[in-house]
């Protein structure tokens, strides 16, 4: 941590033998987790996979993209895959090295641009969970609520770098934990909102199952997760994209994401009448 501040911002490093450890297969089978690729992501380009929903701890993103337990490297054999997380995650010694070796990088703008700029390098995939801490507060079993309406930074980054946008949705992510009831305007939510403004994040009040019981604990429930990677949205690089261009692409992205959700929801146990809510 003292001698190497640059790695999280300059592409990081990963060690595939660690990502391939057999223990992760057991972890996947616990839920289970399955990864479904609906379209090709041809080599020779860079891609920004936008992962939804955040859930309580973004379990599906970590399993699918920080390990090879669901076969991501076989599905995208020529690609260098990295996963974004908050810079604070890299401030704890040993933990920092562990997440770097699993392919995590900082979610700073410079970090994303370093890997995604097509003029620098190609065959990179960066995975970003845009909903963040705010979206986690809406993660209830059976819910499909995304904090996305005003999240446009990733759109601008894609335009500035020329990286193709790829929507990704994990059905079952929000079923892994229960959360204390905290509707907008409630005392709990107001406290969480203040904490988020002060510290940049707000921990949800959640619980799962225990080791020897299914009623209370902090292990996730054994609920199936199905992660669906959609088709890439082609992007033409623009050095200084206009607000209108960003808004246009943001609208297109949301439409593609909704279509992905609608096309696959009934396959994975989501009622036909359920809609994806964008906040």
Tab-separated table of C-alpha atoms in Angstrom:
chain	number	residue	atom	x	y	z
A	1	UNK	CA	0.000	0.000	0.000
A	2	UNK	CA	2.864	2.363	0.830
A	3	UNK	CA	5.078	1.552	-2.131
A	4	UNK	CA	2.484	1.050	-4.864
A	5	UNK	CA	-0.390	3.497	-5.136
A	6	UNK	CA	-0.637	3.268	-8.913
A	7	UNK	CA	-1.783	-0.302	-9.537
A	8	UNK	CA	-5.501	0.190	-8.734
A	9	UNK	CA	-5.578	3.150	-11.168
A	10	UNK	CA	-3.366	1.749	-13.921
A	11	UNK	CA	-4.981	-1.553	-14.829
A	12	UNK	CA	-4.048	-3.481	-11.715
A	13	UNK	CA	-2.842	-7.041	-11.978
A	14	UNK	CA	-4.434	-10.438	-11.569
A	15	UNK	CA	-3.291	-13.999	-11.095
A	16	UNK	CA	-5.426	-16.511	-12.958
A	17	UNK	CA	-4.363	-19.558	-10.879
A	18	UNK	CA	-5.998	-17.842	-7.891
A	19	UNK	CA	-9.164	-17.054	-9.862
A	20	UNK	CA	-9.295	-20.708	-10.976
A	21	UNK	CA	-9.209	-22.223	-7.482
A	22	UNK	CA	-11.651	-25.134	-7.069
A	23	UNK	CA	-13.114	-23.645	-3.886
A	24	UNK	CA	-14.949	-21.112	-6.040
A	25	UNK	CA	-16.784	-23.938	-7.808
A	26	UNK	CA	-18.226	-24.975	-4.433
A	27	UNK	CA	-19.173	-21.358	-3.797
A	28	UNK	CA	-21.026	-21.237	-7.133
A	29	UNK	CA	-22.832	-24.511	-6.417
A	30	UNK	CA	-24.049	-23.186	-3.055
A	31	UNK	CA	-26.539	-20.829	-4.703
A	32	UNK	CA	-26.131	-21.916	-7.629
A	33	UNK	CA	-24.847	-19.219	-10.021
A	34	UNK	CA	-25.044	-19.499	-13.814
A	35	UNK	CA	-23.662	-17.133	-16.458
A	36	UNK	CA	-25.485	-16.695	-19.775
A	37	UNK	CA	-23.905	-14.883	-22.737
A	38	UNK	CA	-26.503	-13.818	-25.319
A	39	UNK	CA	-24.180	-12.323	-27.944
A	40	UNK	CA	-20.551	-12.328	-28.982
A	41	UNK	CA	-18.118	-9.705	-27.744
A	42	UNK	CA	-15.542	-9.827	-30.553
A	43	UNK	CA	-11.881	-9.295	-29.750
A	44	UNK	CA	-10.162	-6.187	-31.076
A	45	UNK	CA	-12.358	-3.815	-29.065
A	46	UNK	CA	-12.858	-2.718	-25.461
A	47	UNK	CA	-16.087	-3.203	-23.534
A	48	UNK	CA	-17.702	-1.628	-20.494
A	49	UNK	CA	-20.021	-4.225	-18.956
A	50	UNK	CA	-22.523	-2.459	-16.707
A	51	UNK	CA	-23.726	-4.894	-14.049
A	52	UNK	CA	-27.167	-4.658	-12.416
A	53	UNK	CA	-28.470	-4.796	-9.755
A	54	UNK	CA	-26.015	-4.024	-6.968
A	55	UNK	CA	-27.953	-6.010	-4.388
A	56	UNK	CA	-26.545	-5.954	-0.879
A	57	UNK	CA	-22.937	-6.848	-1.752
A	58	UNK	CA	-22.860	-7.366	-5.552
A	59	UNK	CA	-22.332	-11.099	-5.068
A	60	UNK	CA	-22.979	-12.082	-8.685
A	61	UNK	CA	-20.484	-9.557	-10.049
A	62	UNK	CA	-17.721	-10.883	-7.814
A	63	UNK	CA	-18.452	-14.552	-8.541
A	64	UNK	CA	-18.834	-14.165	-12.296
A	65	UNK	CA	-16.065	-11.701	-13.059
A	66	UNK	CA	-13.491	-11.950	-10.225
A	67	UNK	CA	-13.285	-15.738	-10.453
A	68	UNK	CA	-13.556	-18.188	-13.315
A	69	UNK	CA	-16.044	-20.401	-11.489
A	70	UNK	CA	-18.856	-19.761	-13.985
A	71	UNK	CA	-16.582	-19.950	-17.015
A	72	UNK	CA	-16.191	-16.301	-17.952
A	73	UNK	CA	-12.677	-16.826	-19.304
A	74	UNK	CA	-13.865	-19.640	-21.577
A	75	UNK	CA	-16.795	-17.542	-22.783
A	76	UNK	CA	-14.497	-14.570	-23.491
A	77	UNK	CA	-11.113	-16.262	-24.016
A	78	UNK	CA	-9.153	-13.365	-25.505
A	79	UNK	CA	-10.311	-10.673	-23.120
A	80	UNK	CA	-8.625	-9.109	-20.095
A	81	UNK	CA	-11.418	-8.724	-17.523
A	82	UNK	CA	-11.273	-6.255	-14.628
A	83	UNK	CA	-13.899	-5.316	-12.027
A	84	UNK	CA	-14.286	-1.836	-10.528
A	85	UNK	CA	-14.632	-1.151	-6.823
A	86	UNK	CA	-14.264	1.834	-4.494
A	87	UNK	CA	-10.743	3.090	-3.829
A	88	UNK	CA	-11.295	2.583	-0.107
A	89	UNK	CA	-11.180	-1.166	-0.696
A	90	UNK	CA	-7.480	-0.854	-1.554
A	91	UNK	CA	-6.459	0.884	1.671
A	92	UNK	CA	-6.321	-2.280	3.799
A	93	UNK	CA	-3.035	-4.198	3.471
A	94	UNK	CA	-3.307	-7.837	2.345
A	95	UNK	CA	-6.963	-7.323	1.423
A	96	UNK	CA	-5.671	-4.894	-1.194
A	97	UNK	CA	-3.334	-7.488	-2.692
A	98	UNK	CA	-6.039	-10.145	-2.590
A	99	UNK	CA	-8.590	-8.144	-4.561
A	100	UNK	CA	-5.955	-6.941	-7.038
A	101	UNK	CA	-4.958	-10.553	-7.700
A	102	UNK	CA	-8.630	-11.315	-8.399
A	103	UNK	CA	-8.720	-8.582	-11.036
A	104	UNK	CA	-10.210	-5.618	-9.196
A	105	UNK	CA	-9.324	-2.004	-9.991
A	106	UNK	CA	-10.365	1.427	-8.762
A	107	UNK	CA	-13.614	2.826	-10.139
A	108	UNK	CA	-12.055	6.264	-10.650
A	109	UNK	CA	-12.512	7.893	-14.040
A	110	UNK	CA	-8.782	7.756	-14.777
A	111	UNK	CA	-8.722	4.064	-13.962
A	112	UNK	CA	-11.515	3.297	-16.425
A	113	UNK	CA	-10.004	5.471	-19.135
A	114	UNK	CA	-6.619	3.791	-18.757
A	115	UNK	CA	-8.087	0.412	-19.743
A	116	UNK	CA	-10.915	1.419	-22.056
A	117	UNK	CA	-9.287	3.964	-24.369
A	118	UNK	CA	-9.058	2.194	-27.733
A	119	UNK	CA	-6.041	4.301	-28.677
A	120	UNK	CA	-4.048	2.823	-25.766
A	121	UNK	CA	-4.967	-0.859	-25.845
A	122	UNK	CA	-7.667	-3.326	-26.909
A	123	UNK	CA	-9.252	-6.581	-25.689
A	124	UNK	CA	-10.115	-5.121	-22.286
A	125	UNK	CA	-13.372	-5.567	-20.403
A	126	UNK	CA	-14.178	-3.416	-17.388
A	127	UNK	CA	-17.149	-4.396	-15.224
A	128	UNK	CA	-18.884	-1.564	-13.372
A	129	UNK	CA	-21.776	-1.748	-10.880
A	130	UNK	CA	-23.281	1.706	-11.305
A	131	UNK	CA	-26.078	1.482	-8.718
A	132	UNK	CA	-23.704	1.536	-5.770
A	133	UNK	CA	-24.631	2.090	-2.139
A	134	UNK	CA	-27.837	3.952	-2.940
A	135	UNK	CA	-29.199	1.048	-4.969
A	136	UNK	CA	-28.291	-1.388	-2.185
A	137	UNK	CA	-30.850	0.336	0.040
A	138	UNK	CA	-33.615	-0.854	-2.322
A	139	UNK	CA	-32.425	-4.472	-2.452
A	140	UNK	CA	-35.332	-6.550	-1.154
A	141	UNK	CA	-36.169	-10.130	-2.165
A	142	UNK	CA	-38.206	-10.006	-5.349
A	143	UNK	CA	-37.368	-6.354	-6.037
A	144	UNK	CA	-35.977	-5.047	-9.318
A	145	UNK	CA	-35.214	-1.397	-8.532
A	146	UNK	CA	-32.223	0.309	-10.131
A	147	UNK	CA	-30.583	3.648	-9.335
A	148	UNK	CA	-29.840	4.624	-12.913
A	149	UNK	CA	-31.949	7.585	-14.011
A	150	UNK	CA	-29.272	10.165	-13.186
A	151	UNK	CA	-26.194	7.936	-13.450
A	152	UNK	CA	-24.571	9.100	-16.676
A	153	UNK	CA	-20.856	9.162	-15.908
A	154	UNK	CA	-20.359	5.689	-17.367
A	155	UNK	CA	-22.072	6.821	-20.563
A	156	UNK	CA	-19.686	9.740	-20.944
A	157	UNK	CA	-16.695	7.487	-20.235
A	158	UNK	CA	-17.806	5.053	-22.946
A	159	UNK	CA	-18.108	7.893	-25.453
A	160	UNK	CA	-14.745	9.404	-24.510
A	161	UNK	CA	-12.919	6.069	-24.790
A	162	UNK	CA	-14.833	4.358	-27.600
A	163	UNK	CA	-15.589	1.344	-25.396
A	164	UNK	CA	-18.744	-0.538	-26.371
A	165	UNK	CA	-21.459	-0.637	-23.692
A	166	UNK	CA	-22.799	-4.010	-22.564
A	167	UNK	CA	-25.866	-4.326	-20.295
A	168	UNK	CA	-25.755	-7.159	-17.772
A	169	UNK	CA	-28.499	-8.251	-15.362
A	170	UNK	CA	-28.341	-10.809	-12.544
A	171	UNK	CA	-31.709	-12.345	-11.738
A	172	UNK	CA	-31.766	-13.447	-8.092
A	173	UNK	CA	-29.137	-11.000	-6.798
A	174	UNK	CA	-31.647	-9.212	-4.565
A	175	UNK	CA	-32.963	-12.493	-3.113
A	176	UNK	CA	-29.781	-13.318	-1.196
A	177	UNK	CA	-30.550	-11.225	1.902
A	178	UNK	CA	-33.448	-9.685	3.781
A	179	UNK	CA	-33.242	-5.985	4.663
A	180	UNK	CA	-34.842	-3.856	7.351
A	181	UNK	CA	-37.866	-2.037	5.949
A	182	UNK	CA	-36.607	1.410	4.941
A	183	UNK	CA	-38.953	3.133	2.486
A	184	UNK	CA	-38.070	6.685	1.381
A	185	UNK	CA	-39.024	9.119	4.134
A	186	UNK	CA	-38.677	6.576	6.945
A	187	UNK	CA	-36.391	7.226	9.912
A	188	UNK	CA	-34.025	4.441	8.865
A	189	UNK	CA	-33.750	5.714	5.287
A	190	UNK	CA	-33.193	9.304	6.445
A	191	UNK	CA	-30.314	8.175	8.674
A	192	UNK	CA	-28.867	6.079	5.849
A	193	UNK	CA	-29.095	9.034	3.467
A	194	UNK	CA	-27.234	11.280	5.923
A	195	UNK	CA	-24.525	8.660	6.403
A	196	UNK	CA	-24.130	8.361	2.651
A	197	UNK	CA	-23.670	12.126	2.303
A	198	UNK	CA	-21.063	12.123	5.077
A	199	UNK	CA	-19.051	9.023	4.184
A	200	UNK	CA	-19.955	8.224	0.575
A	201	UNK	CA	-21.716	4.981	1.478
A	202	UNK	CA	-24.430	3.776	3.818
A	203	UNK	CA	-24.531	0.182	5.080
A	204	UNK	CA	-27.924	-1.480	4.611
A	205	UNK	CA	-29.381	-3.221	7.678
A	206	UNK	CA	-29.512	-6.755	6.322
A	207	UNK	CA	-29.503	-10.362	7.449
A	208	UNK	CA	-29.460	-13.784	5.853
A	209	UNK	CA	-29.207	-17.307	7.200
A	210	UNK	CA	-26.903	-18.893	9.751
A	211	UNK	CA	-24.610	-21.890	9.491
A	212	UNK	CA	-26.993	-24.184	11.364
A	213	UNK	CA	-30.292	-22.371	10.821
A	214	UNK	CA	-32.184	-20.693	8.013
A	215	UNK	CA	-33.768	-17.924	10.083
A	216	UNK	CA	-31.000	-15.498	10.952
A	217	UNK	CA	-27.324	-14.979	10.236
A	218	UNK	CA	-25.058	-13.275	7.754
A	219	UNK	CA	-24.616	-15.998	5.187
A	220	UNK	CA	-26.545	-15.392	1.954
A	221	UNK	CA	-29.649	-17.470	1.345
A	222	UNK	CA	-29.294	-20.352	-1.110
A	223	UNK	CA	-31.104	-18.694	-4.014
A	224	UNK	CA	-30.312	-19.243	-7.677
A	225	UNK	CA	-28.565	-16.408	-9.517
A	226	UNK	CA	-28.715	-16.193	-13.306
A	227	UNK	CA	-26.489	-13.519	-14.820
A	228	UNK	CA	-27.330	-12.527	-18.391
A	229	UNK	CA	-24.806	-10.601	-20.489
A	230	UNK	CA	-26.548	-8.680	-23.267
A	231	UNK	CA	-25.426	-7.631	-26.724
A	232	UNK	CA	-22.884	-4.794	-26.972
A	233	UNK	CA	-24.009	-1.311	-27.963
A	234	UNK	CA	-21.478	0.026	-30.522
A	235	UNK	CA	-19.872	3.327	-29.545
A	236	UNK	CA	-18.027	5.826	-31.730
A	237	UNK	CA	-15.349	7.635	-29.771
A	238	UNK	CA	-15.970	11.346	-29.167
A	239	UNK	CA	-13.340	13.396	-27.364
A	240	UNK	CA	-15.802	15.907	-25.928
A	241	UNK	CA	-19.311	14.433	-26.150
A	242	UNK	CA	-22.163	16.901	-25.847
A	243	UNK	CA	-24.786	16.656	-23.116
A	244	UNK	CA	-27.332	15.817	-25.797
A	245	UNK	CA	-25.207	12.908	-27.031
A	246	UNK	CA	-24.753	11.599	-23.486
A	247	UNK	CA	-28.499	11.832	-22.835
A	248	UNK	CA	-29.281	10.111	-26.129
A	249	UNK	CA	-26.970	7.186	-25.406
A	250	UNK	CA	-28.195	6.963	-21.811
A	251	UNK	CA	-31.771	6.613	-23.045
A	252	UNK	CA	-30.713	3.954	-25.560
A	253	UNK	CA	-28.823	2.051	-22.871
A	254	UNK	CA	-31.830	2.007	-20.533
A	255	UNK	CA	-34.065	0.742	-23.353
A	256	UNK	CA	-31.598	-2.065	-24.142
A	257	UNK	CA	-31.400	-2.995	-20.466
A	258	UNK	CA	-35.191	-3.087	-20.107
A	259	UNK	CA	-35.426	-5.286	-23.206
A	260	UNK	CA	-32.815	-7.643	-21.729
A	261	UNK	CA	-34.825	-7.846	-18.511
A	262	UNK	CA	-38.123	-8.443	-20.325
A	263	UNK	CA	-36.664	-11.089	-22.649
A	264	UNK	CA	-35.328	-13.242	-19.818
A	265	UNK	CA	-37.340	-12.557	-16.656
A	266	UNK	CA	-39.881	-15.390	-16.956
A	267	UNK	CA	-37.103	-17.933	-17.638
A	268	UNK	CA	-35.715	-17.236	-14.192
A	269	UNK	CA	-38.865	-17.118	-12.095
A	270	UNK	CA	-39.766	-13.437	-12.293
A	271	UNK	CA	-43.541	-12.954	-12.738
A	272	UNK	CA	-44.587	-11.757	-16.172
A	273	UNK	CA	-46.218	-8.619	-14.762
A	274	UNK	CA	-43.051	-7.497	-12.920
A	275	UNK	CA	-41.404	-4.410	-14.379
A	276	UNK	CA	-37.890	-3.067	-14.003
A	277	UNK	CA	-38.041	0.154	-11.977
A	278	UNK	CA	-35.533	2.878	-12.872
A	279	UNK	CA	-34.966	5.563	-10.206
